[in-house]
Every structure is written in C-alpha cells, then in structure tokens.
Coordinates of C-alpha atoms and ligand atoms in Angstrom, one line a residue:
X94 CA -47.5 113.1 198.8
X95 CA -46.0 110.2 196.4
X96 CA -49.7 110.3 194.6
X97 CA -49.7 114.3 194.4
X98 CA -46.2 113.9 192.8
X99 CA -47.1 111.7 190.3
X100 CA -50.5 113.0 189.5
X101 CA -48.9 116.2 189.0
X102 CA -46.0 114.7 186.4
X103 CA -48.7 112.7 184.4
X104 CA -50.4 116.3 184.6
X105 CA -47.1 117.5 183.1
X106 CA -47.1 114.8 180.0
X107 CA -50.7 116.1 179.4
X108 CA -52.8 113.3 181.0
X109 CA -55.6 114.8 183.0
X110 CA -56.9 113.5 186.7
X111 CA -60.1 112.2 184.9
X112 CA -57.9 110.0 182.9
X113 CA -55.9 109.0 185.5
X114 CA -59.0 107.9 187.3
X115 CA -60.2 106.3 184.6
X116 CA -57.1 104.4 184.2
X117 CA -57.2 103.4 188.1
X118 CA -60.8 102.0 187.6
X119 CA -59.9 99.8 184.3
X120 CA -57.2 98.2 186.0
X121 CA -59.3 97.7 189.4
X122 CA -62.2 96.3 186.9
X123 CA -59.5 94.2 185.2
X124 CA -57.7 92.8 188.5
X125 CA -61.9 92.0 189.8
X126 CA -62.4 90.4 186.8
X127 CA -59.4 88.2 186.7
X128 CA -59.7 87.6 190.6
X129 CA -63.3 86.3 189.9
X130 CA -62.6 84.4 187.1
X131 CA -59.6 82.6 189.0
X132 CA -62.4 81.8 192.1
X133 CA -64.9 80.8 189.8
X134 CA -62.4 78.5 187.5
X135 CA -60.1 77.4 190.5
X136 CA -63.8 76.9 192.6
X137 CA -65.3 74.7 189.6
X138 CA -62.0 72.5 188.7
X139 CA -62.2 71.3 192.8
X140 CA -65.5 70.4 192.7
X141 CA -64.8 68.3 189.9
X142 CA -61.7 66.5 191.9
X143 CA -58.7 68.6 190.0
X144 CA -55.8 68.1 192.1
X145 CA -53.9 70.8 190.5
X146 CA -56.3 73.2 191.2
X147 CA -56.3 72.2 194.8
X148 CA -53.0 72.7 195.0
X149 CA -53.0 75.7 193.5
X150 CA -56.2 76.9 195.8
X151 CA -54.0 75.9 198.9
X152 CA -51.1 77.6 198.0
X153 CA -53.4 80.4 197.7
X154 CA -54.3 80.0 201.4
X155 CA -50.8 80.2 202.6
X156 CA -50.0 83.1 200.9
X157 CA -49.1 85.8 202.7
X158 CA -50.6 88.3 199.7
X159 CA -53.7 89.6 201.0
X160 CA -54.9 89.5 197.1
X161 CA -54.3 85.7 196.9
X162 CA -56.0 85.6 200.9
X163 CA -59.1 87.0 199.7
X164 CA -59.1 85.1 196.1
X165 CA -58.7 81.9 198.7
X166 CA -61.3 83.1 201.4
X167 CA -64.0 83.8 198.4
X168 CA -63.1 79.8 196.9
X169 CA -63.4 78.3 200.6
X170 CA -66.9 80.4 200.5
X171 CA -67.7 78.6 197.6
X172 CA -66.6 75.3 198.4
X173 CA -68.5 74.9 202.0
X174 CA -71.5 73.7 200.9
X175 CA -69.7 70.9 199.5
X176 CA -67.4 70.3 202.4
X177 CA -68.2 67.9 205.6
X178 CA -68.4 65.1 204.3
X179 CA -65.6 63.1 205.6
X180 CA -64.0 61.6 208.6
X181 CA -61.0 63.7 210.2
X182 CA -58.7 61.4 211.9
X183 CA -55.9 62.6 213.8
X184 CA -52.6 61.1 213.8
X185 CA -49.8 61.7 216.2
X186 CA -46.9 60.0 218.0
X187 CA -42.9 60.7 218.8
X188 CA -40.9 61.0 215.8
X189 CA -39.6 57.4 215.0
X190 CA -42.8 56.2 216.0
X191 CA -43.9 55.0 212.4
X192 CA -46.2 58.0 211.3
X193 CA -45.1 57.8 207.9
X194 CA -44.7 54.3 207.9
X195 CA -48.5 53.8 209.3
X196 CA -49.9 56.6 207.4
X197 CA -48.7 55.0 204.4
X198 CA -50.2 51.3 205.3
X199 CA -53.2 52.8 206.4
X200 CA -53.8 55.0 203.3
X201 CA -53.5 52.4 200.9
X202 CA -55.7 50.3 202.7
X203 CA -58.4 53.0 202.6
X204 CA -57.7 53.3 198.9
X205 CA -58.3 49.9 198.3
X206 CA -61.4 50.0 199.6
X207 CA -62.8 52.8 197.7
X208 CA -61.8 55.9 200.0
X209 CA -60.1 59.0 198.7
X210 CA -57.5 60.4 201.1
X211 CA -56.0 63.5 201.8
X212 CA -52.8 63.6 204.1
X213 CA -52.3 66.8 206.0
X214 CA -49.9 67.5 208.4
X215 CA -49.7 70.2 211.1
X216 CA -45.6 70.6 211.5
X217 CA -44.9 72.8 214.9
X218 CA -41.1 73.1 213.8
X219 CA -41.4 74.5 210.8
X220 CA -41.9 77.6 212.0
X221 CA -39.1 77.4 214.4
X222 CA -36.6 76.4 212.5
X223 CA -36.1 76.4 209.0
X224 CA -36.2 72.3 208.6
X225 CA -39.3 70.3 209.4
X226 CA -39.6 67.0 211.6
X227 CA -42.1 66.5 209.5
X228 CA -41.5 67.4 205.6
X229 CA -37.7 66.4 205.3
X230 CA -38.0 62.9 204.8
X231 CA -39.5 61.2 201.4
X232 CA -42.3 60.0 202.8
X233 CA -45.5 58.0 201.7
X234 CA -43.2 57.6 198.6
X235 CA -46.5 54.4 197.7
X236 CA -49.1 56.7 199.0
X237 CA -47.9 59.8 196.7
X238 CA -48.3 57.8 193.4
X239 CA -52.0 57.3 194.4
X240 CA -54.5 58.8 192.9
X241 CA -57.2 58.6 195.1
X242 CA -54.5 60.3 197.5
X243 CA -53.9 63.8 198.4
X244 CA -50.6 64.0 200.3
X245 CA -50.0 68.1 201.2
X246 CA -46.9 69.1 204.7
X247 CA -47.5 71.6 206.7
X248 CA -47.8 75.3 205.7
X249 CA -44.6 76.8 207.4
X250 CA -43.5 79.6 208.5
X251 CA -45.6 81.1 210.7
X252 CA -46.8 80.5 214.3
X253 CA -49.0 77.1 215.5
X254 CA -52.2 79.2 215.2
X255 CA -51.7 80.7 211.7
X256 CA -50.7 76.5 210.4
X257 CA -53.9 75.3 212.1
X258 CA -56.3 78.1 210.4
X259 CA -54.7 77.2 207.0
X260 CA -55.3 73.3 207.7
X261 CA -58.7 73.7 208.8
X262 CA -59.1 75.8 205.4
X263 CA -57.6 73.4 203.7
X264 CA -59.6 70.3 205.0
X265 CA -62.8 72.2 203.9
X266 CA -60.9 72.4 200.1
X267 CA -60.1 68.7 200.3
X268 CA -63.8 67.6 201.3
X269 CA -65.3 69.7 198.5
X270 CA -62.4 68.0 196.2
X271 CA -64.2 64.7 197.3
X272 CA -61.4 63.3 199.4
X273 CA -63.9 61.3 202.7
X274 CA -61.1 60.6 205.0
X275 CA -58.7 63.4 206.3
X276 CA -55.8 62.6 207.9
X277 CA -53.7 64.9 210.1
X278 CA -50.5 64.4 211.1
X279 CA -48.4 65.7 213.9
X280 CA -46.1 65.4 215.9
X281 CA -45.9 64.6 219.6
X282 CA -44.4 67.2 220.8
X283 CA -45.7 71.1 222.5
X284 CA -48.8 72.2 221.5
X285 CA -50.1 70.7 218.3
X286 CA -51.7 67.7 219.4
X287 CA -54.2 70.1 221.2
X288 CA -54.6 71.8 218.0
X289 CA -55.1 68.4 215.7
X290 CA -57.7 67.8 218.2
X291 CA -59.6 70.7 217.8
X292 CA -59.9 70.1 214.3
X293 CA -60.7 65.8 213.9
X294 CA -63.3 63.4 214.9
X295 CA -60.9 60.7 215.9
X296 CA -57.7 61.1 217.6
X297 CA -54.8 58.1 217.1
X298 CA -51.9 57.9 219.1
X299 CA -49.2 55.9 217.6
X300 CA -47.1 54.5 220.6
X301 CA -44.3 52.0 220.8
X302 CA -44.0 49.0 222.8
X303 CA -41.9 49.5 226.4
X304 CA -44.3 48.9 229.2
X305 CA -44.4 50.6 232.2
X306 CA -41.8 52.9 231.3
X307 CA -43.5 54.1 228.1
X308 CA -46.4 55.0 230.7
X309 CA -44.9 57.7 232.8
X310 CA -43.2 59.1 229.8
X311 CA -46.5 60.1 228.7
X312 CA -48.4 63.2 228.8
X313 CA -51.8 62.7 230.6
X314 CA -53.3 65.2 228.0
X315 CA -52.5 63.1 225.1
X316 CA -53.6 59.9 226.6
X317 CA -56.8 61.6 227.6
X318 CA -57.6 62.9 223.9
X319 CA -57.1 59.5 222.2
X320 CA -60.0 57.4 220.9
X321 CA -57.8 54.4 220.1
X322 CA -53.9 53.8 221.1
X323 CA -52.1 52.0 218.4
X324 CA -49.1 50.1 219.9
X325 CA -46.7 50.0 216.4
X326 CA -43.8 47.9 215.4
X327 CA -45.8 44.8 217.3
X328 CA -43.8 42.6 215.1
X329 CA -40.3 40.4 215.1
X330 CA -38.8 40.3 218.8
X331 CA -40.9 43.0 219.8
X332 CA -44.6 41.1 219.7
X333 CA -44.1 40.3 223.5
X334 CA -43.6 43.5 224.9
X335 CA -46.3 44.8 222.1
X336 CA -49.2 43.1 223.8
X337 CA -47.9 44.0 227.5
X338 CA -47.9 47.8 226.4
X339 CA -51.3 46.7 225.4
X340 CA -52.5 45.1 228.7
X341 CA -50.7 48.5 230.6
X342 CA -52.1 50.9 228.3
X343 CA -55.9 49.6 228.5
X344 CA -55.1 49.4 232.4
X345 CA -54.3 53.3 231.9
X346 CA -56.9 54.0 229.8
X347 CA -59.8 52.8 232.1
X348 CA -58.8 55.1 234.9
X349 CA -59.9 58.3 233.0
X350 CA -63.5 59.1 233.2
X351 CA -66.4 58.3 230.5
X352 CA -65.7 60.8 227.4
X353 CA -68.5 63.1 226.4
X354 CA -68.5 60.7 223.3
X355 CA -69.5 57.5 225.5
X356 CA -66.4 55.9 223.6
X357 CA -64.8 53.8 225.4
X358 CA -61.1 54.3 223.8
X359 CA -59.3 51.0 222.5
X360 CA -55.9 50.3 222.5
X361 CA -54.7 48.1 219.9
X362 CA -51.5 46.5 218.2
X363 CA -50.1 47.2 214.6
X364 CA -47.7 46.6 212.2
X365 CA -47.5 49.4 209.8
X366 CA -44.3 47.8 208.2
X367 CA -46.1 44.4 208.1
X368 CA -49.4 46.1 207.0
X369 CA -50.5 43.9 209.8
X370 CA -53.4 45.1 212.2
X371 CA -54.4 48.2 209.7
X372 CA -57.5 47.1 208.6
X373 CA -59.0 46.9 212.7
X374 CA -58.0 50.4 213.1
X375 CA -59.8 51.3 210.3
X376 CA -62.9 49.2 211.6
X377 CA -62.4 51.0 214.9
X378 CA -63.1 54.4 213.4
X379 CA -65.8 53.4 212.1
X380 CA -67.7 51.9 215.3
X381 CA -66.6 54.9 216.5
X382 CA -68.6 57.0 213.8
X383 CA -71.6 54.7 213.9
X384 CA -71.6 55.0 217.8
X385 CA -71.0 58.9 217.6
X386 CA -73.5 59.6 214.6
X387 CA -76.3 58.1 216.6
X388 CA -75.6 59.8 220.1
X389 CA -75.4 62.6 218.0
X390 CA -71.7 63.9 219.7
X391 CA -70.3 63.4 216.1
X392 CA -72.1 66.4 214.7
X393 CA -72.2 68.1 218.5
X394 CA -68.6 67.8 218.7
X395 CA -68.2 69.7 215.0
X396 CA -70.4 72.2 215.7
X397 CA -68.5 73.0 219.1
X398 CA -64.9 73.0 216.9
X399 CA -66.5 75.4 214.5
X400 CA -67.7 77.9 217.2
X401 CA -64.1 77.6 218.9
X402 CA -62.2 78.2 215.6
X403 CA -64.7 81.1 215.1
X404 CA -62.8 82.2 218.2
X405 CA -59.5 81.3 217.3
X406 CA -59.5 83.2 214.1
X407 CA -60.7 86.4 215.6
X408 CA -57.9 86.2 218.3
X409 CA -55.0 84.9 215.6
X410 CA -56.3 88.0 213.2
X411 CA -56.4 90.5 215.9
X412 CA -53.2 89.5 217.3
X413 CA -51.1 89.3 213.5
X414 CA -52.8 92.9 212.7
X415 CA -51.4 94.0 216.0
X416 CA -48.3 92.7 215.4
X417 CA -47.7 93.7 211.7
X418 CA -48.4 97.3 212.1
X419 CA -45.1 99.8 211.7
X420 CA -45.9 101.6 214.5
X421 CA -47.1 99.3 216.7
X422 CA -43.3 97.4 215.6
X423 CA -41.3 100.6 216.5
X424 CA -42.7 101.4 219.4
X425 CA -42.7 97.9 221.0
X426 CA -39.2 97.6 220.2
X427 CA -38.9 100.8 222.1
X428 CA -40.8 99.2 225.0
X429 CA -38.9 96.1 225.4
X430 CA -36.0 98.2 225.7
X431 CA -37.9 100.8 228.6
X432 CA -38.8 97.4 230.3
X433 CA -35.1 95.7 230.1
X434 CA -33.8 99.2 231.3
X435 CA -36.4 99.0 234.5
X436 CA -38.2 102.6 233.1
X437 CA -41.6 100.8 232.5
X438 CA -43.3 97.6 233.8
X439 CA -45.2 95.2 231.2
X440 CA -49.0 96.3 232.0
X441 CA -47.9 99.7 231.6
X442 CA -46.2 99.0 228.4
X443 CA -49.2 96.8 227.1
X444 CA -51.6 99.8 227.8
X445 CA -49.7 102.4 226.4
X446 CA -49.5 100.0 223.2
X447 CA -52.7 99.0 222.9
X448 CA -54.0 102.4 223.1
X449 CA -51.7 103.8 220.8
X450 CA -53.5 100.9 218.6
X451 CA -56.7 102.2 219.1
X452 CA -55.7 105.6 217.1
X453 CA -54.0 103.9 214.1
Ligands
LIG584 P1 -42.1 58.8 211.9 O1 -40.9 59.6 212.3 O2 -43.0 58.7 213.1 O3 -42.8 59.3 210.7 O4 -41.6 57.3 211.7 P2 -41.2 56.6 210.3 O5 -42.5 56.1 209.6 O6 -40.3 57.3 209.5 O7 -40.5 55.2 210.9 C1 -39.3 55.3 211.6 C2 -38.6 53.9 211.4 O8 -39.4 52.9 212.0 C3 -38.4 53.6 210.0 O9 -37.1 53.0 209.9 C4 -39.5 52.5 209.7 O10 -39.1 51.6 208.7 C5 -39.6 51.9 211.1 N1 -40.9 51.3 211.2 C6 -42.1 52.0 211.0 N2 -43.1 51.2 211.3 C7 -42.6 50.0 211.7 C8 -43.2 48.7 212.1 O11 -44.4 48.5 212.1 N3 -42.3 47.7 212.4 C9 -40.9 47.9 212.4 N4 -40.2 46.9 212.8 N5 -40.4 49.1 212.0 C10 -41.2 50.1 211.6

C-alpha cells in the first residue's frame, strides 16, 4: 500500500514508474558498488595487518544491520584462505583469578619472542546484564600499547551462541590480519568454557592455590577440558600451598582417562604478577602442538569444531529468525499467556507456533 501511495504521488509530480525504477536500480547499483568497494578495501587493508580495518571489519560482524552482516560475511569469505594459521589457546578461571593479570604476562612474553597476539574474550554477562565481568576493568593496560597485540572484549548483547559465532568470525579476521596466537578469554562460570572449547586448540585453566578444598569446588567438566592447569599467585606466602595444589591437582588429573589427543595434561605453577613461570606455559603449548601436529588430532580436532559450528550456526540462525519474526512475537506472547492460564500445554503451543512459522 505505502509503495502504491507513493508511486502514485511521484506519479502526481510528473515522474513516471520507469523513472522511478530507474531511480531504485541507480541507488541499488550505487549501495553494491559501495558495499563491494568497502569488502574489497576493508578485505585488502587486513591482509596487510591494518588494525583499524580489523576493527572496523569486527564491528561489522557484530552489527545487528543485516547490510553491515553481509558486507562482514563476504570479507570473512575473503579472508579464509588466509586464516588458520595460528594457535587458539583458551583461557579461563574465577574472576580474581589473575586472567588479566596472566594474559598480560603471557602476551608480552609472546611478543617478545616474535608472536603477534590477539586477545579475545567470550563475556557470558554481558548479555545479562548491562556491565561485563569481563570488559569493566582497564585491563592489559602494557599489552594494549603493543603493537604486535590485538586486544578486542566480548561482543555483547546477545545470547552465549550469537558471542561465540562472532568470535569464531572474528578469530578467522585476526589470523588473516597475521596475528599466530589467539587467545580467548572467559570466564569460569555457566556455559562458556564449553563454548571456548569448542573453538581452541589448548584449553588453560588458571586456578588458585587452596588444596583440597579448591578440588571439590571444581567442576569435573572443566578439569576434564584442560590441557594444562596453571596454579597462579604461586608467589610470597602463598608458594607452599602453590605446589600442594600442584601435587593434588596432578593427583586429580591422572584419574581421568587418556584424551583423544594422547596429552597427558600438566599442571603447573605461575606468577603472572612476578612474570615468573610464563615462559613454561608457553613451552607447554608448544609440546602440546608438536605432539598434536604429528598424531594428527591437531588438524582432526579443527576439522571436528568446524563441522560442529556448521551446526551451531544453522541452529543459532534458525532459532534468532524464529524468534525475530512479528508474528511469531505476538502470538507467543499470546501463548505464554494460554499456558500461564492452564488453556494450552507447551507441546501444543510449540506446534501451533511452529506451524504457523511454516506459512510466514
Ligand atoms: P581476573 O579477574 O581473573 O582477570 O583477575 P586480575 O588479573 O584482575 O587479578 C585479580 C587480582 O589478583 C589483582 O589485584 C592482581 O594484581 C592480583 N594478581 C594477579 N596475578 C597475581 C599473581 O601472580 N600474584 C599475586 N600475588 N597477585 C596476583
């Protein structure tokens, strides 16, 4: 209706429908031209290592503008071939565990030995609540001046799926910007551990000293993703209990079966505010590569996350089209009301919605 009308008023000032066409097709030429020009500038600029433009291409991925989506799903198309090459280490602990602190030690200490690094960080509160365990604090304030680093929090609001699709996006920018170690942050809390998993070669779990009570405080899953424990703050009064945490965690560690990987995870002690013990966790990963490159798991294991984010993304874009269409929001709200009033029961409600979908 809202075209007809103003079809028929430009008809009124004496432009014809041709012209109107024609007027639709110069702008959609001019809007392709200028998206392709932006993809083939912002594509070029990354390749040669511009930070600005990686910025500027990851802001692009977490736009919600399905114009800046496609610009960003056309550069990450371009930029594949040159992605890969890197190790992805994830990094995770309790908040107060040193995160910052070690990511910071450990950064510049990759740095200075010729590595480029990229800091990512997958933030499950942000999209809870409007602050961010994560992104509050000035952090990595060393790291940041760096120029062989990359520091980028995590893309926010929006739900733990929709974070982790823009990260993995984003790690395939960073690897075609040149950056050879990824590190991804989170923290140890819900679900996102799980997620960084899915998406790294090497998992670190930052821990603090305490023993035997630090053990049944832990979640089994965690313990059972990591490649290497580091045991932080091991420094001042605290060396002591440091290396018992050591001795308990190894105990731990040896009960779980033989990975897939044939690693047989370490537990270690650091310093991060010493910059003491950074260097052997660094030295770690890489027995860990050299082991996991010639078994062959290292590329088995990528090839298995790429076929399970294949997944991932179908579910997380099925699910957010669902979500976001009108109808499908009225009527749900209308459901949830039939189901609080006892007039419907949930499978019932799910059908009628998801068949409704089908005709939209
Ligand atoms: P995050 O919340 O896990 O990122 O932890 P932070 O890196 O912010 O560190 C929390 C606090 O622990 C800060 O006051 C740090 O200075 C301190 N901290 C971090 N690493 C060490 C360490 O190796 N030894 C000691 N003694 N303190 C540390």
């Amino acid at each position: 209706m809202a075209k007809e009308k103003k079809s028929a008023l430009k008809e009124q000032k004496g432009v014809s429908q041709s012209e109107i066409t024609n007027e639709k097709s110069i702008k959609n030429v001019k809007r392709k031209r200028k998206e392709k020009v932006d993809v083939k500038t912002l594509t070029s600029a990354i390749l040669k290592k511009n930070i600005t433009a990686l910025s500027r291409a990851i802001t692009l991925i977490e736009s919600k503008n399905p114009n800046h989506s496609n610009t960003a799903k056309q550069i990450i198309k371009n930029c594949l071939p040159y992605a890969n090459q890197s190790i992805r280490i994830g990094i995770t602990g309790v908040p107060g565990v040193g995160k910052s602190t070690f990511i910071e030690a450990f950064g510049k200490h990759l740095t200075s030995i010729g590595k480029r690094v990229a800091v990512l960080a997958i933030d499950p509160t942000s999209s809870l609540t409007k602050g961010s365990i994560l992104g509050d604090k000035t952090r990595m304030e060393d790291l940041v001046k760096d120029d062989n680093a990359f520091i980028r929090p995590s893309a926010s609001g929006d739900s733990l799926g929709g974070v982790a699709r823009k990260t993995r996006e984003t790690i395939i920018l960073c690897e075609a910007a040149g950056f050879n170690v990824i590190l991804i942050e989170t923290v140890g809390v819900g679900q996102s551990e799980t997620t960084v998993h899915s998406m790294v070669d090497f998992f670190l779990l930052l821990k603090l000293s305490g023993a035997g009570d630090e053990l049944q405080g832990i979640k089994r899953g965690i313990i059972e993703m990591a490649d290497a424990i580091a045991i932080n703050k091991a420094d001042g009064d605290n060396i002591k209990k440091a290396k018992l945490a050591k001795v308990e965690f190894n105990r731990a560690l040896h009960l779980y079966p033989l990975k897939p990987s044939t690693w047989q995870p370490k537990v270690t002690l650091c310093s991060a505010l010493n910059n003491e013990g950074i260097d052997s966790i660094w030295n770690l990963v890489l027995k860990f590569v050299k082991l996991t490159t010639a078994n062959g798991y290292f590329n088995k294991r990528r090839s298995e996350q790429n076929k399970f984010w294949l997944i991932q993304t179908i579910e997380e874009q099925l699910k957010s089209e669902f979500f976001n269409r009108p109808e499908i929001k009225k009527e749900l709200v209308a459901k949830l009301n039939q189901i609080e009033a006892n007039k419907t029961t949930p499978f019932e409600a799910a059908n009628y919605l998801l068949d409704l979908n089908k005709f939209l």
